[in-house]
PDB file of C-alpha atoms in Angstrom:
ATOM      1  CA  UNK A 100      74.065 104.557 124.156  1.00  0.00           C
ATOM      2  CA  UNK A 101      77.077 105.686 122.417  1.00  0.00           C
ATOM      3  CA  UNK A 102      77.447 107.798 119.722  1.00  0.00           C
ATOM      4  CA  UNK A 103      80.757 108.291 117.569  1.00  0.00           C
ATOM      5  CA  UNK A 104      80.556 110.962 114.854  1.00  0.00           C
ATOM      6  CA  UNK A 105      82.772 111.951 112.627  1.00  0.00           C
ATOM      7  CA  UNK A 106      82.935 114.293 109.824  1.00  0.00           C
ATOM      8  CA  UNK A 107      83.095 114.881 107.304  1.00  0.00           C
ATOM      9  CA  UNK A 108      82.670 111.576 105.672  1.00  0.00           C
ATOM     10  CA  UNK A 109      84.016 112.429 102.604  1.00  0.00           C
ATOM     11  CA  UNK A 110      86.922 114.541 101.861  1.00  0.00           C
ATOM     12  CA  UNK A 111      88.599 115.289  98.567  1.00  0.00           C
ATOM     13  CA  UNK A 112      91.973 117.508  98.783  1.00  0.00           C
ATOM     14  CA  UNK A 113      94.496 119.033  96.916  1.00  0.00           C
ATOM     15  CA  UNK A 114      98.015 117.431  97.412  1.00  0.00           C
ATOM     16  CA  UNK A 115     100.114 120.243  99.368  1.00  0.00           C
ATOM     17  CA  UNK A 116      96.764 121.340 101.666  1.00  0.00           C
ATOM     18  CA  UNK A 117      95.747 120.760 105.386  1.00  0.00           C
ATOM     19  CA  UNK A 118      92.791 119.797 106.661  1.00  0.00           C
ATOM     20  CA  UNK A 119      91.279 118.592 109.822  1.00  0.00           C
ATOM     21  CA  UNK A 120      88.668 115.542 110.423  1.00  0.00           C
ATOM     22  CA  UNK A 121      86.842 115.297 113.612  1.00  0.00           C
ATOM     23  CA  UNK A 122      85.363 112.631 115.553  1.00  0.00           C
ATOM     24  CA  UNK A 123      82.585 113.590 118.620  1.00  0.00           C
ATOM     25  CA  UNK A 124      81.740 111.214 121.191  1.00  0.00           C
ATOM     26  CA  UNK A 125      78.379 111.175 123.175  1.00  0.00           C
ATOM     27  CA  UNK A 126      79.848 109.485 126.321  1.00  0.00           C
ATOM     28  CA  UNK A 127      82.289 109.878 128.354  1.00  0.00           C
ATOM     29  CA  UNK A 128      85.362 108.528 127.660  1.00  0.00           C
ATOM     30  CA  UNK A 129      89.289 109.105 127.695  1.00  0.00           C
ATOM     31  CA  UNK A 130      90.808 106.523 125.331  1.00  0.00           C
ATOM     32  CA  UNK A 131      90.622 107.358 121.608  1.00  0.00           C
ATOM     33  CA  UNK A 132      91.524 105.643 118.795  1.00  0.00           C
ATOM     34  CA  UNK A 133      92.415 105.685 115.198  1.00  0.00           C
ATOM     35  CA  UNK A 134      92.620 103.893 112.108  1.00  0.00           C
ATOM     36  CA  UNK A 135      93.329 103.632 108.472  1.00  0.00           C
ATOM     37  CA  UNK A 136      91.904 101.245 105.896  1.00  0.00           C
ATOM     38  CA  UNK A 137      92.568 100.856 102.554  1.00  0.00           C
ATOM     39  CA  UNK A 138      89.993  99.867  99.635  1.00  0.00           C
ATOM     40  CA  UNK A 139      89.386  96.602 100.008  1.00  0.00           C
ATOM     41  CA  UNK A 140      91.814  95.530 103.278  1.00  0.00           C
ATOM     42  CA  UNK A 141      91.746  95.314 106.710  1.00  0.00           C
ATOM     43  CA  UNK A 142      92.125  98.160 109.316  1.00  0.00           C
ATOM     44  CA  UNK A 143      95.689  99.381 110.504  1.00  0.00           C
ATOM     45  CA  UNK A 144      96.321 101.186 113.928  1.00  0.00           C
ATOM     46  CA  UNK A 145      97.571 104.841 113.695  1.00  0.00           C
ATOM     47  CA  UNK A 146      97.200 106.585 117.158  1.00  0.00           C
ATOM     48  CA  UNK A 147      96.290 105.419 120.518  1.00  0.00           C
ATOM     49  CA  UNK A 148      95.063 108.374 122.426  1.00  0.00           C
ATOM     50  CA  UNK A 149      95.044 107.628 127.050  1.00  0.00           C
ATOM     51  CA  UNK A 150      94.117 111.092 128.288  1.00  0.00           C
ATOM     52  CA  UNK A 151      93.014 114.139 128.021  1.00  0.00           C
ATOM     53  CA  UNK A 152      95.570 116.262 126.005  1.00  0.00           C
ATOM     54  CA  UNK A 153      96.935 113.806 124.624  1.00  0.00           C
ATOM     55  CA  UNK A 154      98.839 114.317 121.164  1.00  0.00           C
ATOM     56  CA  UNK A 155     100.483 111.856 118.632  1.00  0.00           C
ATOM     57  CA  UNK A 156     102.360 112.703 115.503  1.00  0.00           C
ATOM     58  CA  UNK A 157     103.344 109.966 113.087  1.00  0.00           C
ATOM     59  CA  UNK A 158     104.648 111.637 109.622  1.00  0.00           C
ATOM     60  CA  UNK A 159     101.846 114.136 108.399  1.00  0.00           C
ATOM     61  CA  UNK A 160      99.454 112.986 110.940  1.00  0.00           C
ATOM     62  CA  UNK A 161      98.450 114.353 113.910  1.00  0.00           C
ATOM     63  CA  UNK A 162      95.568 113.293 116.628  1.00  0.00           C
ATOM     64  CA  UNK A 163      94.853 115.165 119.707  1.00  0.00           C
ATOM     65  CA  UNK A 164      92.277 114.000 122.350  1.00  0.00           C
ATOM     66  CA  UNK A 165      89.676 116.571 124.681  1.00  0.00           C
ATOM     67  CA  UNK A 166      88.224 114.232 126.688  1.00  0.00           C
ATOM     68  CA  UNK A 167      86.156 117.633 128.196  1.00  0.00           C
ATOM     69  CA  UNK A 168      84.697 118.560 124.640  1.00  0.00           C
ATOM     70  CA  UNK A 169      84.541 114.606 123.496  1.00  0.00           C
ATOM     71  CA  UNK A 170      86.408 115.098 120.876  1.00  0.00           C
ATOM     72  CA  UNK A 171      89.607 113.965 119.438  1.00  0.00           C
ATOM     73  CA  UNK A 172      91.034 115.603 115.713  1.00  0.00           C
ATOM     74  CA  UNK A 173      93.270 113.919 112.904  1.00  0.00           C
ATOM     75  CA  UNK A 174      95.068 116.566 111.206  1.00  0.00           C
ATOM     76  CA  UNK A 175      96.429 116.121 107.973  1.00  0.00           C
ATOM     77  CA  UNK A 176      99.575 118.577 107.068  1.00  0.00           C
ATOM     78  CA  UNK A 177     100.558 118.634 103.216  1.00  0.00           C
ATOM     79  CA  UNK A 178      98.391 116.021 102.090  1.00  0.00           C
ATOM     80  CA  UNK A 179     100.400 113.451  99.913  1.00  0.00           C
ATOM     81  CA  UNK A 180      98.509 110.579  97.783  1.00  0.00           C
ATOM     82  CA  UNK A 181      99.555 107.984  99.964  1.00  0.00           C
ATOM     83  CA  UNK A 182      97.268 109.410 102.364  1.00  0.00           C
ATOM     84  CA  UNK A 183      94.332 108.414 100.533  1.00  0.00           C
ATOM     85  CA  UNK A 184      92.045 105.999 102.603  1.00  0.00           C
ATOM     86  CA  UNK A 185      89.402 105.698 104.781  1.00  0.00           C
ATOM     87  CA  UNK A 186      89.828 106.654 108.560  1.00  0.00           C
ATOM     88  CA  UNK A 187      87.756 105.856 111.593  1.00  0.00           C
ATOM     89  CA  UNK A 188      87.877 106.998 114.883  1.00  0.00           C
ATOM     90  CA  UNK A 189      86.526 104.399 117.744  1.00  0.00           C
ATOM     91  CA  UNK A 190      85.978 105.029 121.402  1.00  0.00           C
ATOM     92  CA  UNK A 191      86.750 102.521 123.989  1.00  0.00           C
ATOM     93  CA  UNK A 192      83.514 101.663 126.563  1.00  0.00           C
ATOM     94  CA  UNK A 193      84.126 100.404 129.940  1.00  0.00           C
ATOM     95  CA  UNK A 194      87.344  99.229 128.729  1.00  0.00           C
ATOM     96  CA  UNK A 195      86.130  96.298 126.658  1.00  0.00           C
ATOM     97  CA  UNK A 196      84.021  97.806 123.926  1.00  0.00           C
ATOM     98  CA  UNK A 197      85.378 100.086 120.583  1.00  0.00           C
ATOM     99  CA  UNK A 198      82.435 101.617 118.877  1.00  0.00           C
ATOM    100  CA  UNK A 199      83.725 102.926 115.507  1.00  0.00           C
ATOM    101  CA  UNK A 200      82.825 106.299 113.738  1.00  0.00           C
ATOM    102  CA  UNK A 201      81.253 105.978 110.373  1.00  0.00           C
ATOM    103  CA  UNK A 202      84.459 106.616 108.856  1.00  0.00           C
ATOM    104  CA  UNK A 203      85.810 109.216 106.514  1.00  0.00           C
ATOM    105  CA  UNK A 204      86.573 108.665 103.260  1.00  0.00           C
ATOM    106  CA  UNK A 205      90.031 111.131 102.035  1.00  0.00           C
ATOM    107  CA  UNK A 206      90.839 111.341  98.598  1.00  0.00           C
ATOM    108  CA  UNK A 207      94.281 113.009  97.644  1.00  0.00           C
ATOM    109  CA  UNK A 208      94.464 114.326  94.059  1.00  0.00           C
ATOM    110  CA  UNK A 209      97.402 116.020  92.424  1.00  0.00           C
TER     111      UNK A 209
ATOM    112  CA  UNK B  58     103.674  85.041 112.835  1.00  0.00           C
ATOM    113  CA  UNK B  59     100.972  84.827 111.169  1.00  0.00           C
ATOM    114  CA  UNK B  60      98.439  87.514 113.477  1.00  0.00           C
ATOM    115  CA  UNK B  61      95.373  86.965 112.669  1.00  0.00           C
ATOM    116  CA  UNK B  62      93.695  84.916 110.469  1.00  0.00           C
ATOM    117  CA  UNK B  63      90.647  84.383 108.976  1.00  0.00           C
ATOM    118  CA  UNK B  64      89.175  81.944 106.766  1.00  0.00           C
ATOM    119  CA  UNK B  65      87.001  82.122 104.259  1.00  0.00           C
ATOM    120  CA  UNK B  66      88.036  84.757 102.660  1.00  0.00           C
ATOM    121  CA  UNK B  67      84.928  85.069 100.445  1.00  0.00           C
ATOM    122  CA  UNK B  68      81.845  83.071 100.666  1.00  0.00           C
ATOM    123  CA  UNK B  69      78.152  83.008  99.530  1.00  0.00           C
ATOM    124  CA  UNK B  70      75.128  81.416 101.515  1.00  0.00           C
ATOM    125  CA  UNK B  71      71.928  80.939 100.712  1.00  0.00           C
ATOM    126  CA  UNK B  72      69.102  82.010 102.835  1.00  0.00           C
ATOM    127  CA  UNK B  73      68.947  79.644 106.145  1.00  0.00           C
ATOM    128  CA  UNK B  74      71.806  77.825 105.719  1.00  0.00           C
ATOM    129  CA  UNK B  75      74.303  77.754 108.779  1.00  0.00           C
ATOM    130  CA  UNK B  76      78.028  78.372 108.569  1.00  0.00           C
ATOM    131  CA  UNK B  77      81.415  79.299 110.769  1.00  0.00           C
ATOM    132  CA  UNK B  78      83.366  82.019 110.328  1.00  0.00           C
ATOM    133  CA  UNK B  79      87.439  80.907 111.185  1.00  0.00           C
ATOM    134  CA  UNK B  80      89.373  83.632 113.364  1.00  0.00           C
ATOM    135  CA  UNK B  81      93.001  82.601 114.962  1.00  0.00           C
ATOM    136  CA  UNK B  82      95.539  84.438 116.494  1.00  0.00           C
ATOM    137  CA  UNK B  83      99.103  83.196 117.700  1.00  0.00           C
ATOM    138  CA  UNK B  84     100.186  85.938 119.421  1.00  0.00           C
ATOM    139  CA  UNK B  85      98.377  84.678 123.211  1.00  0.00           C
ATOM    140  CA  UNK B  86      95.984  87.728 122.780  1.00  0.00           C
ATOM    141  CA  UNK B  87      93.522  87.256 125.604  1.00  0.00           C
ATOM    142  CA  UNK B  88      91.167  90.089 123.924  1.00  0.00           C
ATOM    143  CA  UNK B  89      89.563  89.036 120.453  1.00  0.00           C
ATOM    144  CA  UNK B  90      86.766  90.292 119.050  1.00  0.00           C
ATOM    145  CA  UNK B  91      83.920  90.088 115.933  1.00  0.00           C
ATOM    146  CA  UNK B  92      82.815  93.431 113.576  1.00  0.00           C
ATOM    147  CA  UNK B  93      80.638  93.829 111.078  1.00  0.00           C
ATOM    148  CA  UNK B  94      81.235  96.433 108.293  1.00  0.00           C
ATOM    149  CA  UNK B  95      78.538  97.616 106.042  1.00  0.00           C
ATOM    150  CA  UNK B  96      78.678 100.849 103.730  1.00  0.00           C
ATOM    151  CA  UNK B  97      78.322 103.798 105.823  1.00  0.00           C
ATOM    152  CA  UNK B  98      78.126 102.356 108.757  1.00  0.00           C
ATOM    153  CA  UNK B  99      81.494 101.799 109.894  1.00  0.00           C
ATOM    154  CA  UNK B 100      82.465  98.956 111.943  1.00  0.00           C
ATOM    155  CA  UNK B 101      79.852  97.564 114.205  1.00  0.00           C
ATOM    156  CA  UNK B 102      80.960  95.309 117.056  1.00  0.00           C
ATOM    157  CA  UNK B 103      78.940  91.760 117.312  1.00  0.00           C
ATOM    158  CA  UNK B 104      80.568  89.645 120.253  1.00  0.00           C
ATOM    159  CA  UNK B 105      83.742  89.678 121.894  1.00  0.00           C
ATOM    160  CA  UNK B 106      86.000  88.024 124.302  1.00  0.00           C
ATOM    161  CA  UNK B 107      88.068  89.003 127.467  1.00  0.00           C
ATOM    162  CA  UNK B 108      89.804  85.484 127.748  1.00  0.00           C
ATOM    163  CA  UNK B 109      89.375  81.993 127.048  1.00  0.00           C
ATOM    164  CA  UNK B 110      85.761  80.288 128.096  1.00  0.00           C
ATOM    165  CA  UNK B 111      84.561  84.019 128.715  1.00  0.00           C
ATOM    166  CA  UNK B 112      82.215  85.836 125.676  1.00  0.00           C
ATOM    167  CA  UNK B 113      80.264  88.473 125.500  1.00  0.00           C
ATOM    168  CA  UNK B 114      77.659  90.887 123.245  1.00  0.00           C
ATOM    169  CA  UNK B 115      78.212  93.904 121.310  1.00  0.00           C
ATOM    170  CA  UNK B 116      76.062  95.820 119.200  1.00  0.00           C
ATOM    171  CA  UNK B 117      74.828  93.769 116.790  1.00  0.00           C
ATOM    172  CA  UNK B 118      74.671  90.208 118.413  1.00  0.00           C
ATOM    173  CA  UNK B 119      71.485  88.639 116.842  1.00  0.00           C
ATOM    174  CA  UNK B 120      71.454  85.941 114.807  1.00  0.00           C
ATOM    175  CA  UNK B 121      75.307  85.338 115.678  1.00  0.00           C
ATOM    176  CA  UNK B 122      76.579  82.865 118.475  1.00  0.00           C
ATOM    177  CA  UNK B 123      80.447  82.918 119.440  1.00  0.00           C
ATOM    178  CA  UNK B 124      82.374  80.384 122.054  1.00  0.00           C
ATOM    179  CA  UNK B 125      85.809  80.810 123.191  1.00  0.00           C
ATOM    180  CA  UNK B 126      87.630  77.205 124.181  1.00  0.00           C
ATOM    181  CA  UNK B 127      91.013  78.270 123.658  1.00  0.00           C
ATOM    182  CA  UNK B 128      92.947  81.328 123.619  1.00  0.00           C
ATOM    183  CA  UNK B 129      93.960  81.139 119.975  1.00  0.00           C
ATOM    184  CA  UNK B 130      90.508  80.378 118.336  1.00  0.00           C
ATOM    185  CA  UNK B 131      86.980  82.742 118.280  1.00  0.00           C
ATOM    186  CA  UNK B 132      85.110  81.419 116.010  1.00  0.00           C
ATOM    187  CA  UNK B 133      81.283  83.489 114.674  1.00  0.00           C
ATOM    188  CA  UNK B 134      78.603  81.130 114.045  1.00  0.00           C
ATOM    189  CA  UNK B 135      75.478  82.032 111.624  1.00  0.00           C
ATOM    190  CA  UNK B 136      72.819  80.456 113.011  1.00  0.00           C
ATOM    191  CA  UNK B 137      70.815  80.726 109.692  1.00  0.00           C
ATOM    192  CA  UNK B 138      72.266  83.030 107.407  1.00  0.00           C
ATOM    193  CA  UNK B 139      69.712  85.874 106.089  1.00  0.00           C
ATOM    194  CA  UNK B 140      70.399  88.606 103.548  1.00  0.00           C
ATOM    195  CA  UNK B 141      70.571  91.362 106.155  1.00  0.00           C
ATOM    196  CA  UNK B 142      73.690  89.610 107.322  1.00  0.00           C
ATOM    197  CA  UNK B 143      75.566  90.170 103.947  1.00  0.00           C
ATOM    198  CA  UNK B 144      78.453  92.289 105.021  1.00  0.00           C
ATOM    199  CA  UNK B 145      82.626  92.269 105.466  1.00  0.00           C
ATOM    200  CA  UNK B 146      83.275  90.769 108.843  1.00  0.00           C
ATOM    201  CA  UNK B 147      86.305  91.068 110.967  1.00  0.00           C
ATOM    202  CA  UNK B 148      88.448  89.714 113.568  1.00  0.00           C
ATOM    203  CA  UNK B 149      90.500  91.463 115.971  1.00  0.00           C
ATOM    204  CA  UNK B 150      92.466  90.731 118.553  1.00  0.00           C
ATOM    205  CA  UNK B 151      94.701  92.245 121.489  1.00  0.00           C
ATOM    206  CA  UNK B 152      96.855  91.585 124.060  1.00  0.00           C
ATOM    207  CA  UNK B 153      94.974  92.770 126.650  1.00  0.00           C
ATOM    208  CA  UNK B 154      91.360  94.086 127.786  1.00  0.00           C
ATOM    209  CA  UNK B 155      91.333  97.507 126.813  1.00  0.00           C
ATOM    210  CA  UNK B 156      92.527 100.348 127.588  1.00  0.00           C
ATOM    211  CA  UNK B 157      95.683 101.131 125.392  1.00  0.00           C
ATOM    212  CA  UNK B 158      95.853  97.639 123.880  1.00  0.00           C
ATOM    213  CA  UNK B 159      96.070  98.026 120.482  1.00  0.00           C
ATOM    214  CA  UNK B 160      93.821  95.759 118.170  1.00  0.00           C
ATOM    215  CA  UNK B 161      95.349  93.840 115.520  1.00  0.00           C
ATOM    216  CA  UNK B 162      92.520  93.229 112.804  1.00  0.00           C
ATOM    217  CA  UNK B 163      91.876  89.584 110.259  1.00  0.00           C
ATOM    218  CA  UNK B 164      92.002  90.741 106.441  1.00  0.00           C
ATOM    219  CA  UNK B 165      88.685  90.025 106.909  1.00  0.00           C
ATOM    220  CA  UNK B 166      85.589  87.783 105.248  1.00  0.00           C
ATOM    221  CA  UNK B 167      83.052  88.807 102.586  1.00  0.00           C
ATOM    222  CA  UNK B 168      79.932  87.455 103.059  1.00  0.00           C
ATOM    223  CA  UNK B 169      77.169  87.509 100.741  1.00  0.00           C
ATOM    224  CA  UNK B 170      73.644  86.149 101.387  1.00  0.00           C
ATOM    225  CA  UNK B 171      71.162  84.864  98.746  1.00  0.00           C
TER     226      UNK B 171
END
């Protein structure tokens, strides 16, 4: 069965600072996903990850994919507010299954 | 364009009763889709569909029946609602099975359970 972890599931950060969130998979896999949600709304695609190595920048966000380790990373570069949200991470099973991460939960403050 | 739709928005059962959960797309998205999302738990997959006439499980299937008779519609049936099945449900949809297609997610539908 597979397992999609991320952490941390909460993060609260200084505007300004980096930070990292990770997301382990149990199986593998080489298509990684992310997404954003807002409090109370639906989910919005950020990064569609295809291979090993694979990176994708989009503002101050950037995923990478190691399909070898099971692991893909979001990094966050100079945190603004705007980035507050909740993001998930879901893996893609036999090409017709996403299992989602528990999500993490990023707070900017000021 | 609307995407995807879902209706209700909110709505509150009582225990056994039966209902339908409304999902549409218009954008001929063969791959749609049905998650459950429940505080700490992320987003749990429930059925989903590779085309029209063609369903299958996820996760979390019990006590939830899909069919797929056209490519626009998926529709989630409660066979008879219980608490544990209080939640935010969601729709998705994409243009084609997986890999790389991107899923387009329903503002979703609160459900609560008496």
């Amino acid at each position: 069965e597979l397992k999609v972890e991320q952490n941390p599931l909460f993060l609260s950060m200084q505007e300004g600072k980096n930070y990292t969130i990770y997301c382990n998979y149990s199986t593998t896999s080489d298509r990684l996903y992310w997404y954003r949600q807002d409090p109370g709304k639906s989910l919005e695609s950020l990064f569609v990850l295809l291979s090993n190595g694979a990176v994708k920048q989009e503002g101050r966000l950037m995923a990478s994919l190691d399909t070898k380790a099971r692991l893909s990373t979001l990094h966050i570069t100079a945190a603004v507010h705007d980035l507050s949200a909740t993001y998930f991470c879901a893996v893609d099973v036999n090409t017709d299954k996403l299992i989602f991460g528990t999500g993490t939960r990023l707070q900017v403050f000021p | 364009n609307a995407g995807v739709t879902q209706t209700p928005k909110f709505q509150v059962l009582k225990t056994g009763q039966s209902m339908t959960l409304q999902c549409a797309q218009d954008m001929n998205h063969e791959y749609m889709s049905w998650y459950r999302q429940d505080p700490g738990m992320g987003l749990r997959l429930i059925h989903y569909s590779v085309g029209a006439g063609i369903t299958d499980q996820g996760e979390v299937p019990n006590g939830y029946n899909v069919s797929r008779s056209t490519t626009e519609d998926f529709p989630l049936r409660l066979l008879s609602a219980a608490p544990s099945q209080t939640s935010v449900y969601f729709c998705a949809s994409s243009y084609s099975i997986l890999p790389g297609g991107t899923q387009y997610f329903g503002p979703g539908t609160r459900l609560l359970v008496l």
